[in-house]
Coordinates of C-alpha atoms in Angstrom, one line a residue:
M1 CA 41.9 21.6 301.2
G2 CA 39.9 19.0 300.6
A3 CA 38.3 18.3 297.0
P4 CA 34.7 17.6 296.4
P5 CA 33.9 14.3 296.3
G6 CA 34.2 12.7 292.7
Y7 CA 36.0 16.1 291.6
R8 CA 39.2 16.0 290.7
P9 CA 41.1 19.1 288.3
S10 CA 41.4 17.5 284.9
A11 CA 44.8 17.6 282.4
W12 CA 43.3 20.3 280.6
V13 CA 42.5 22.4 283.5
H14 CA 46.4 21.8 284.5
L15 CA 47.2 22.6 280.7
L16 CA 45.0 25.7 280.6
H17 CA 46.1 26.9 284.1
Q18 CA 49.9 26.8 283.1
L19 CA 49.5 29.1 280.1
P20 CA 51.3 32.4 280.8
R21 CA 49.7 35.5 281.5
A22 CA 50.2 39.3 280.7
D23 CA 48.6 42.6 281.1
F24 CA 48.4 45.5 278.6
Q25 CA 52.0 46.4 279.2
L26 CA 53.0 42.6 278.7
R27 CA 54.0 42.1 282.4
P28 CA 53.5 38.7 283.8
V29 CA 50.3 38.3 285.7
P30 CA 49.8 35.1 288.3
S31 CA 47.3 32.5 287.2
G32 CA 45.3 32.7 290.3
F33 CA 41.5 33.2 289.8
A34 CA 40.9 37.0 290.5
P35 CA 38.4 38.4 288.3
Q36 CA 37.9 41.4 290.0
E37 CA 41.8 42.8 289.5
Q38 CA 42.4 44.9 286.6
E39 CA 45.3 42.9 285.6
Y40 CA 43.8 39.7 285.5
Q41 CA 40.7 41.2 283.5
Q42 CA 43.3 42.6 281.2
A43 CA 45.3 39.3 280.9
L44 CA 42.2 37.7 279.4
L45 CA 41.6 40.4 277.2
L46 CA 44.5 39.8 275.8
V47 CA 43.9 36.0 275.2
A48 CA 40.5 37.1 273.6
A49 CA 42.6 40.0 271.2
L50 CA 44.8 37.0 270.0
A51 CA 41.9 35.8 268.1
G52 CA 41.2 39.6 266.9
L53 CA 44.7 39.3 265.7
G54 CA 44.3 36.2 263.9
L55 CA 41.3 37.6 262.5
G56 CA 43.6 40.5 261.1
L57 CA 46.4 38.6 259.7
S58 CA 43.8 36.1 257.9
L59 CA 42.1 39.0 256.0
I60 CA 45.4 40.4 255.1
F61 CA 46.3 37.2 253.6
I62 CA 43.1 37.0 251.6
A63 CA 43.1 40.2 250.3
V64 CA 47.0 39.6 249.3
Y65 CA 46.2 36.4 247.9
L66 CA 42.7 38.0 245.8
I67 CA 44.9 41.1 244.5
R68 CA 47.4 38.9 243.1
F69 CA 44.9 36.7 241.5
C70 CA 43.1 39.1 240.2
C71 CA 45.8 41.8 239.2
C72 CA 48.9 39.7 238.5
R73 CA 47.5 36.9 236.0
P74 CA 49.1 36.9 232.8
P75 CA 46.7 37.6 230.0
E76 CA 45.3 34.7 228.1
P77 CA 45.4 34.7 224.2
P78 CA 42.8 35.6 222.4
G79 CA 40.2 32.5 221.4
S80 CA 42.1 30.6 223.9
K81 CA 39.6 28.1 226.0
S82 CA 42.3 25.9 227.1
P83 CA 41.5 25.3 231.2
T84 CA 43.8 27.0 233.6
P85 CA 46.5 24.5 234.8
G86 CA 45.6 23.1 238.1
G87 CA 42.0 24.1 237.9
G88 CA 40.4 21.0 239.0
C89 CA 43.1 20.9 242.2
V90 CA 41.7 24.4 243.3
T91 CA 37.9 23.3 242.9
W92 CA 38.9 20.0 244.9
S93 CA 40.8 21.9 247.4
C94 CA 37.8 24.4 248.1
I95 CA 35.3 21.3 248.1
V96 CA 37.3 19.3 250.7
A97 CA 37.8 22.8 253.0
L98 CA 34.1 22.9 253.0
L99 CA 33.8 19.2 254.0
V100 CA 36.3 20.3 256.6
G101 CA 34.2 23.1 257.7
C102 CA 31.0 20.4 258.0
T103 CA 33.1 18.3 260.0
G104 CA 33.8 21.4 262.5
I105 CA 30.0 22.4 262.6
G106 CA 29.3 18.6 263.7
I107 CA 32.1 19.2 266.6
G108 CA 30.4 22.7 267.2
F109 CA 27.2 20.6 267.9
Y110 CA 28.8 18.4 270.2
G111 CA 30.6 20.7 272.0
N112 CA 27.3 23.6 272.3
S113 CA 25.7 20.3 273.9
E114 CA 28.3 19.3 276.2
T115 CA 28.6 22.9 277.8
S116 CA 24.5 22.5 278.1
D117 CA 24.6 19.9 279.8
G118 CA 27.7 21.0 282.3
V119 CA 25.6 24.4 282.8
S120 CA 22.5 22.4 283.4
Q121 CA 24.1 20.1 285.9
L122 CA 25.3 23.3 287.6
S123 CA 21.5 24.7 288.0
S124 CA 20.4 21.3 289.2
A125 CA 23.2 21.5 292.1
L126 CA 22.1 24.7 293.0
L127 CA 18.5 23.7 292.8
H128 CA 18.8 21.0 295.3
A129 CA 21.4 23.0 297.6
N130 CA 18.2 25.5 297.8
H131 CA 16.1 22.4 298.6
T132 CA 18.3 21.2 301.4
L133 CA 18.3 24.5 302.9
S134 CA 14.8 25.2 302.6
T135 CA 14.0 21.8 304.3
I136 CA 16.4 22.9 307.3
D137 CA 14.3 26.4 307.7
H138 CA 11.0 24.5 307.2
L139 CA 11.4 21.8 309.9
V140 CA 13.1 24.6 312.4
L141 CA 10.0 26.6 311.8
E142 CA 7.8 24.1 312.5
T143 CA 9.3 22.5 315.4
V144 CA 9.7 25.6 317.4
E145 CA 5.9 26.3 316.7
R146 CA 4.9 23.0 317.5
L147 CA 6.6 23.6 321.1
G148 CA 5.6 26.9 321.4
E149 CA 1.8 25.7 320.9
A150 CA 2.7 23.2 323.6
V151 CA 4.2 25.6 325.9
R152 CA 1.3 27.7 325.9
T153 CA -1.7 25.1 325.8
E154 CA -0.5 21.5 327.0
L155 CA 2.0 22.3 330.0
T156 CA -0.2 25.3 331.1
T157 CA -3.3 23.2 331.3
L158 CA -1.1 20.3 333.1
E159 CA 0.1 23.3 335.8
E160 CA -3.4 24.2 336.6
V161 CA -4.5 20.2 336.8
L162 CA -1.7 19.4 338.6
E163 CA -1.8 22.4 341.2
P164 CA -2.5 20.4 344.2
R165 CA 1.1 18.4 344.0
T166 CA 3.7 20.7 343.8
E167 CA 6.2 18.1 342.9
L168 CA 4.4 17.4 339.7
V169 CA 3.8 21.4 339.1
A170 CA 7.6 21.5 339.1
A171 CA 7.9 18.6 336.5
A172 CA 5.6 20.2 334.5
R173 CA 7.5 23.9 334.7
G174 CA 10.7 21.7 334.2
A175 CA 9.5 20.4 330.6
Q176 CA 8.3 24.0 329.8
L177 CA 11.8 25.5 330.4
Q178 CA 13.5 22.4 328.7
A179 CA 11.2 22.9 326.0
E180 CA 12.0 26.5 325.7
V181 CA 15.8 25.7 325.6
V182 CA 15.3 23.2 322.5
A183 CA 13.1 25.9 320.8
Q184 CA 16.1 28.3 321.5
Q185 CA 18.9 26.0 320.2
L186 CA 16.9 25.0 316.9
Q187 CA 16.2 28.5 316.3
G188 CA 19.8 29.2 315.5
L189 CA 20.4 25.9 313.1
A190 CA 18.6 28.0 310.5
F191 CA 21.7 29.5 309.6
W192 CA 20.7 30.6 305.6
Q193 CA 17.6 32.3 306.9
G194 CA 17.8 36.0 306.0
V195 CA 20.9 35.6 304.0
P196 CA 20.6 37.7 300.5
L197 CA 22.2 35.3 298.6
S198 CA 19.4 32.5 296.9
P199 CA 21.1 29.6 295.4
L200 CA 17.4 29.0 293.7
Q201 CA 17.9 32.6 292.2
V202 CA 21.7 31.8 291.0
A203 CA 20.1 28.6 289.4
E204 CA 17.3 30.7 287.4
D205 CA 19.7 33.2 286.4
V206 CA 22.4 30.5 285.2
S207 CA 19.5 28.9 283.2
F208 CA 17.8 32.0 281.8
M209 CA 21.4 33.2 280.3
E210 CA 21.9 29.8 279.1
E211 CA 18.8 28.9 276.9
Y212 CA 16.4 31.1 278.3
R213 CA 15.1 28.4 280.3
P214 CA 14.0 29.7 284.0
T215 CA 13.4 27.6 286.5
S216 CA 9.8 27.3 287.3
K217 CA 8.3 29.2 290.5
S218 CA 6.6 26.2 292.0
V219 CA 9.7 24.9 293.1
H220 CA 10.0 27.3 295.9
G221 CA 9.5 25.3 299.1
P222 CA 8.1 26.8 302.5
G223 CA 11.2 29.0 303.9
T224 CA 12.8 29.5 300.8
L225 CA 14.5 32.7 300.8
L226 CA 13.3 35.2 298.0
S227 CA 16.4 37.7 298.6
T228 CA 18.4 38.0 295.4
L229 CA 21.4 39.4 294.4
S230 CA 19.4 42.0 291.9
T231 CA 17.4 43.1 294.8
H232 CA 20.7 43.7 297.2
P233 CA 22.8 46.2 295.4
T234 CA 25.5 45.8 297.8
R235 CA 26.4 42.2 298.2
G236 CA 25.2 41.4 294.7
S237 CA 27.6 44.0 292.9
T238 CA 30.4 41.4 292.6
L239 CA 28.2 38.9 290.8
K240 CA 25.8 40.8 288.9
P241 CA 28.6 41.9 286.2
V242 CA 29.2 38.2 285.8
L243 CA 25.2 37.3 285.5
L244 CA 24.8 40.2 283.3
C245 CA 28.2 39.7 281.1
S246 CA 26.2 38.0 278.0
A247 CA 23.6 39.7 276.4
C248 CA 22.1 37.0 274.5
Y249 CA 21.4 33.4 275.3
R250 CA 24.6 31.6 275.1
W251 CA 23.1 28.2 273.4
L252 CA 20.6 29.7 270.8
A253 CA 23.3 31.9 269.7
Y254 CA 25.8 29.4 268.8
V255 CA 23.1 27.2 267.4
L256 CA 22.3 30.0 264.8
L257 CA 26.1 30.5 264.6
L258 CA 26.2 26.5 263.6
L259 CA 23.4 26.6 261.4
L260 CA 24.5 29.7 259.4
E261 CA 27.7 28.3 259.0
L262 CA 26.3 24.9 257.6
L263 CA 23.8 26.9 255.5
V264 CA 26.8 28.8 254.0
C265 CA 28.7 25.8 253.3
L266 CA 25.9 23.7 251.7
F267 CA 24.9 26.1 249.4
T268 CA 28.6 26.9 248.4
L269 CA 28.8 23.5 247.3
L270 CA 25.5 23.8 245.7
G271 CA 26.8 26.6 243.5
L272 CA 30.0 24.8 242.8
A273 CA 28.0 21.7 241.5
K274 CA 25.7 23.9 239.6
Q275 CA 28.4 26.4 238.5
S276 CA 26.1 29.2 239.5
K277 CA 28.2 32.1 239.3
W278 CA 25.5 34.6 241.4
L279 CA 25.4 31.8 244.3
V280 CA 28.9 31.3 244.5
I281 CA 29.2 35.3 244.8
V282 CA 26.5 35.8 247.8
M283 CA 28.2 32.7 249.7
T284 CA 31.5 34.4 249.3
V285 CA 30.3 37.4 251.1
M286 CA 28.4 35.4 253.6
S287 CA 31.8 33.2 254.2
L288 CA 33.7 36.3 254.9
L289 CA 31.0 37.3 257.5
V290 CA 31.1 33.8 259.3
L291 CA 34.6 33.8 259.2
V292 CA 34.7 37.2 261.3
L293 CA 31.9 35.5 263.5
S294 CA 34.2 32.2 264.0
W295 CA 37.2 34.3 264.9
G296 CA 34.9 36.4 267.4
S297 CA 33.7 33.3 269.0
M298 CA 37.2 31.8 269.2
G299 CA 38.4 34.8 271.2
L300 CA 35.4 34.2 273.5
E301 CA 35.8 30.6 274.1
A302 CA 39.9 31.0 274.7
A303 CA 39.4 33.5 277.0
T304 CA 36.6 31.9 278.6
A305 CA 38.5 28.7 279.0
V306 CA 41.3 29.9 280.3
G307 CA 39.6 31.9 283.3
L308 CA 37.7 28.6 283.7
S309 CA 40.6 26.9 284.2
D310 CA 42.0 29.1 286.7
F311 CA 39.0 28.8 288.7
C312 CA 38.9 25.1 288.4
S313 CA 42.5 24.6 289.5
N314 CA 41.6 25.4 293.0
P315 CA 37.9 27.1 293.2
D316 CA 37.8 26.8 297.1
P317 CA 39.4 29.9 298.4
Y318 CA 37.4 32.1 296.0
I319 CA 34.1 30.6 296.8
L320 CA 34.6 30.8 300.1
N321 CA 35.7 34.1 299.9
L322 CA 32.8 35.0 297.5
T323 CA 30.3 33.2 299.8
Q324 CA 31.4 34.9 303.1
E325 CA 31.1 38.4 301.2
E326 CA 27.7 37.7 299.9
T327 CA 25.8 36.2 302.5
G328 CA 28.0 37.6 306.0
L329 CA 27.9 33.8 307.3
S330 CA 31.1 32.7 309.8
S331 CA 34.1 31.2 308.1
D332 CA 33.6 28.2 310.2
I333 CA 30.1 27.5 309.1
L334 CA 31.1 28.0 305.2
S335 CA 34.3 26.0 305.6
Y336 CA 32.6 22.9 307.3
Y337 CA 30.2 22.7 304.3
F338 CA 32.5 23.4 301.5
L339 CA 35.8 21.4 302.9
C340 CA 33.7 18.6 304.7
N341 CA 36.8 17.0 306.3
Q342 CA 37.9 15.9 309.5
A343 CA 39.7 18.8 310.4
V344 CA 36.8 21.3 310.2
S345 CA 34.2 20.2 312.9
N346 CA 30.8 20.4 312.9
P347 CA 29.9 24.5 314.2
F348 CA 26.3 23.0 315.4
Q349 CA 27.1 20.1 317.3
Q350 CA 27.0 21.9 320.6
R351 CA 23.5 22.9 319.8
L352 CA 22.7 19.7 318.5
S353 CA 23.7 18.0 321.8
L354 CA 21.9 20.4 323.9
S355 CA 18.7 20.0 321.9
Q356 CA 18.7 16.0 322.6
R357 CA 19.6 16.7 326.2
A358 CA 16.5 18.8 326.5
L359 CA 14.4 16.3 324.5
A360 CA 15.5 13.5 326.6
S361 CA 14.9 15.6 329.8
I362 CA 11.6 16.4 328.7
H363 CA 10.8 13.0 327.8
S364 CA 11.5 11.5 331.2
Q365 CA 9.8 14.6 333.1
L366 CA 6.5 13.4 330.8
L367 CA 6.8 9.8 332.0
G368 CA 7.1 10.6 335.5
M369 CA 3.8 13.0 335.2
E370 CA 2.0 10.1 333.5
R371 CA 2.7 7.5 336.4
G372 CA 1.9 9.9 339.4
A373 CA -0.8 11.6 338.2
V374 CA -3.1 9.9 335.7
R375 CA -4.9 7.7 338.4
Q376 CA -5.2 10.9 340.4
F377 CA -5.9 13.4 338.0
P378 CA -7.8 11.6 335.3
S379 CA -8.1 15.0 333.2
A380 CA -4.2 15.4 332.9
Q381 CA -4.2 12.1 330.4
K382 CA -5.2 13.9 327.6
P383 CA -2.6 16.7 327.3
L384 CA 0.0 14.3 328.3
L385 CA -1.2 12.3 325.1
S386 CA -0.9 15.9 323.2
L387 CA 2.5 16.4 324.6
E388 CA 3.8 13.1 323.8
E389 CA 2.8 13.1 320.2
T390 CA 4.4 16.6 320.0
L391 CA 7.4 15.2 321.6
N392 CA 7.5 12.5 319.0
V393 CA 7.1 14.7 316.0
T394 CA 9.8 17.0 317.6
E395 CA 12.4 14.1 317.9
G396 CA 11.8 12.8 314.3
N397 CA 12.2 16.3 313.0
F398 CA 15.4 17.0 315.1
H399 CA 16.8 13.6 314.0
Q400 CA 16.3 14.8 310.4
L401 CA 17.7 18.2 311.0
V402 CA 20.8 16.2 312.1
A403 CA 21.0 14.4 308.6
L404 CA 20.6 17.7 306.9
L405 CA 22.6 19.5 308.8
H406 CA 25.9 17.2 307.9
C407 CA 27.9 18.4 305.5
R408 CA 27.8 15.1 303.2
G409 CA 24.8 16.6 301.4
L410 CA 25.6 20.0 300.6
H411 CA 29.3 19.1 299.8
K412 CA 27.7 16.7 297.3
D413 CA 25.8 19.2 295.6
Y414 CA 28.9 21.4 295.7
G415 CA 30.8 19.0 294.1
A416 CA 28.4 18.2 291.3
A417 CA 28.1 21.6 290.4
L418 CA 32.0 22.0 290.1
R419 CA 31.9 18.7 288.1
G420 CA 29.3 20.0 285.7
L421 CA 31.4 23.3 285.3
C422 CA 34.7 22.6 285.3
E423 CA 34.6 18.9 283.5
D424 CA 31.6 19.0 280.9
A425 CA 31.1 23.0 280.4
L426 CA 34.9 23.4 280.0
E427 CA 35.4 20.1 277.7
G428 CA 32.3 21.7 275.7
L429 CA 34.3 25.0 275.2
L430 CA 37.3 23.6 274.1
F431 CA 35.1 21.6 271.2
L432 CA 33.7 25.0 270.7
L433 CA 36.9 26.4 270.4
L434 CA 38.0 23.2 268.3
F435 CA 35.0 24.1 265.9
S436 CA 35.9 27.8 265.6
L437 CA 39.4 27.4 264.7
L438 CA 38.2 24.4 261.9
S439 CA 35.4 27.2 260.5
A440 CA 38.3 29.8 260.5
G441 CA 40.7 27.8 258.5
A442 CA 37.9 26.2 256.1
L443 CA 36.5 29.6 255.4
A444 CA 39.6 31.3 254.5
T445 CA 40.7 28.4 252.4
A446 CA 37.3 28.8 250.5
L447 CA 37.5 32.4 250.1
C448 CA 41.1 31.9 248.2
S449 CA 39.8 28.8 246.2
L450 CA 36.7 30.1 245.3
P451 CA 37.6 33.0 243.0
Q452 CA 39.8 30.4 240.9
A453 CA 36.7 27.9 240.9
W454 CA 34.4 30.8 239.7
A455 CA 37.1 31.7 237.0
L456 CA 36.5 28.2 235.6
F457 CA 33.0 28.1 235.0
P458 CA 31.6 27.8 231.4
P459 CA 30.7 31.5 230.0
S460 CA 27.1 32.0 229.9
R461 CA 25.1 32.0 226.7
N462 CA 22.4 33.8 225.1
P463 CA 19.6 32.0 223.8
S464 CA 18.4 34.9 221.7
V465 CA 21.2 34.7 219.9
L466 CA 21.5 30.9 219.4
C467 CA 17.8 31.0 218.2
S468 CA 18.4 33.5 215.3
G469 CA 19.8 30.9 212.8
S470 CA 22.0 33.4 211.6
R471 CA 25.9 32.6 210.5
L472 CA 26.6 35.4 212.7
S473 CA 25.8 33.7 215.7
E474 CA 28.6 30.9 214.7
P475 CA 31.6 33.6 214.4
L476 CA 34.3 30.7 214.8
L477 CA 33.3 28.4 212.0
P478 CA 35.4 28.8 209.2
A479 CA 34.0 30.3 205.6
G480 CA 32.1 28.2 203.3
L481 CA 31.7 25.3 206.2
E482 CA 28.4 24.3 207.3
P483 CA 28.0 23.3 210.7
A484 CA 28.4 19.6 211.3
S485 CA 25.1 19.3 213.2
P486 CA 21.8 20.9 213.4
L487 CA 21.1 24.1 215.5
R488 CA 19.6 23.1 218.5
S489 CA 16.6 24.8 220.0
F490 CA 16.1 26.0 223.0
P491 CA 12.5 26.5 224.7
G492 CA 10.4 29.4 223.7
C493 CA 12.5 29.8 220.5
R494 CA 11.2 30.0 217.1
R495 CA 13.1 29.7 213.6
R496 CA 12.5 32.5 211.7
P497 CA 11.4 31.8 208.0
H498 CA 13.8 32.7 205.1

């Protein structure tokens, strides 16, 4: 099958498409895109479950490490103030892990933007295709109405005026029959009229899921098909779960996740710099929460990327079958616009040829009536001029319809939609996957390092004891020795009189 212009499956699509798949019974599953089959759904769920397995293993590793750190340390001798060996390395490893996490956050913002750009390109292509289909409907409706009005008024008037000359009356009736032929043939060109699938509604649903940005209703042009999947329970049942699979808006959800992890990393670094134990404890709990979210997002991203690569490796068969099921259009029409190659002929070529010959016949008959009737019947000049104007407008609309009905325009929109979905959106998903991986690794390292860094913090001092001025406040000094330096005063402390 011919690929859309400018779209070729990328290396990432080929690589992800070649990954093995298996269902819950670990039986091999073909990599062809088949979301309606239970085995394929189980294969994608199993890919997402691998992230859950990684989360479980990381939590077990962190728990074992912390238990060993807290319960298996040798007791320190009384009065020992020597720092733990390797304490500086532990602190710096925690800092480096958090900085790696910040780098992953930057990658995540880029991936989120790329995914949003791909979805926006998909929506724009759908809107442009909807504009093309609406323009075809509008031109057909306008031309048929003009021809019908011409048959009812001008041609009927000419028959009455030219009644004394039977040959001119026959020419007027012939023009009337040809106008009816043109109207009948043009009505068959509005192939999308009455179809329950609206590209405009699909674009609005995609934009709404992506970032709560519904398309303005003002773009509805004349002849726009307002039947939607949500109002058609039978044919819309296939796409509806896809449109409602996300409970929240993807772009906003990832922005909040990225900001949450950024705040956790920054406040953890601040707690290490200020040696604030309570801040480190709070950020440790928050790091555990973000770690769970990172693994969960990794599972969703991996399953989505694998399914999208299966679709993008050969999208034509699935799109053709789904569109035919949703619209009820013939396979000849859909193949012509989705494939647009020389092997598929224009399904409207016969109608266009008949309409063109009928318009040429009307034009010649009008010229014959104008030459033979204007001098003898001056009252026939006005309806003849009105008919010529109608014929000129009809021919202009006809040529515009010929251009719009060619497969180039709609096939270009189809290629733009695939490029947005299979290039930009897939690339953004891979960057988001890298972000989740870096985030999970950095947070797991930080969770293992934070307790050791916390143990290196100096013990908190009690200002009330230090302000008492008693020798009991300095129990470590030898008896009979005075302090080498005067007692420091703390804010809010007063010396007691002796």
